């Protein structure tokens, strides 16, 4: 049975119309997300019943739980000013500090606060500190702790936002490593990176291989390199949409997305501080974006995390992730054929050289991770030359967001992390 040309034309017009509506929706959504509301001050939030921890910054949070922290500023070679934090000693540890220092790096749209939101019994920053390590917790350009530059104003200069994981890996990660080594007089660090925090380490090794040897070990938690097989439909829709509309968004003045204090974050923080909403809407929404893991992220943590998440990034960085799910390679930003030829000398962006990641790598990942799929982790493990172990977390429902927020971190994730940190450390 053949379909008439008129039916084909109608289907084509309907498809175009739906695409246009999607484009308009995403443009409207991103602009709404970008522009902040008149902020609700902290005292008002307290009176409304917002949880205390959701309103505190890194040093305030660590301080109230007995983990005094230092705040440090790192300036990258291209002028970005990054705020990083140091927890010198854990509350429960009374021995000699283990060496070398440990750097802990967050994922996409997160900040250093993500490692604290699960509280002192489950937050990975607390657990690593209590095991005796000199812990440095990083932040990368574009989030609310690193929204500064020696020359550029993020509110006025679009150039500030012209970055993606490519620049984070080339500039931010090396700058943080150099700062920690200089400040502590250590010869190397141990590095723990989650998702983007691991992927940018791979980029650094590819582009600046001399830095790969500055770590004794890389513990890669749900490492994000290529994302070809990502299952999350909401995630795919958002990043593919932003990638398709990147030029339009930037021409309309939208350079920054999902920032702290903008509508999206303030709305989520307000909605999720309500018990009925947190237990049903917020937990369900988080699960739909990743996958369901009942009982893993508790209600207290859900309320806390939306006080710090999303933490902000650039349109270009989100577009870069949109490109990643369209490619079967781990490659540099695709600027289009003409600009690619000018920048790279080829019409297609070059692949990152994963064979340059010579540092010993321990990978940990979940079978139920809908953002970094197990197929992409397997692909990555085959490309890396020095994989010590690839560990699938024993809980079959372990997913992506569990890494930073699960109440099961202490039993399912941390023992392996601690074992390998101990193996590559000394007193």
C-alpha angles and dihedrals in degrees: 000000000000126000115231120244089242091060090047090051092049091050090048092050091047090051091050091048092051091048091050091049090049090050092050092047094051092046090051093044095049092047091050090048091050102052114071126228121233094284121245106233122238095252091054091049090052091051089051091055102256108164113262096235093054090062098050130089126226100276092042092051096047091044097056090051094049100260106117111206136197125221118221135183121220122191116205125216089258094050106261115143112220125192114215131175135220127206102193098188137008122238093238098044121088103164132091115301113260119236144260108038117255122229115205116196128194131223136246115317091005136108136202088279090072089075090058103042095088089060133242094301096054111013109111094223090058093045094051091047092049089053089064105260129139096240127203116187116202138212126195132215117290102029121106094266094050104037095123141091137187091241112006127076111216091210095052110022117070088194089074089068098049096108143097136174086296091070094036089057094042098045115010103048095046091046092053092047092049092048094050092047092048095046097046097033088229120148095219142007136218111234129208114185131179121210105306087018089064096038092056090053089058089051091051092052091050097048101030105025093172087073094056089073092054090081126066091205141002116214104196114198112198088336115214115213113130114002101197096137100041107150101196108109095193091050093047091048094051099045095041089049093050091046091052092047100038095113093044092048094048092047088052090054099259109135103139127056139185095011126172110262093026122117097269095052096040092048093050092046091051096044095044096050087068110091097223093047096044094050095047117014101033096041091047093046092051090048093049090053091050118003140289119276107162115214095009102103108038126216095254091055092047090056092048099045096057088059087066103026135115093031100184140254140177129286087236092057092051089047089053089058088049088056091048095062090051094055135067090209136072098238144154125270113298109228094173129272098289098048092038089058090051096046103032105020090239135080091236123053113257122251120251112252103244091176086073090067093097097156115107107267129206112186125196122188143158130244090220097049107130095183101050103030122211090238090060091046090052090049090051094048090054090054099048115087101208110041108158094183139344108209123197107204109248096234105085091211095055108131141179103277091046089077093073104020111030122119086215096062093102093060105027105036113015100060091063092043091050093046092056095040087053092048092053096040138075138189 
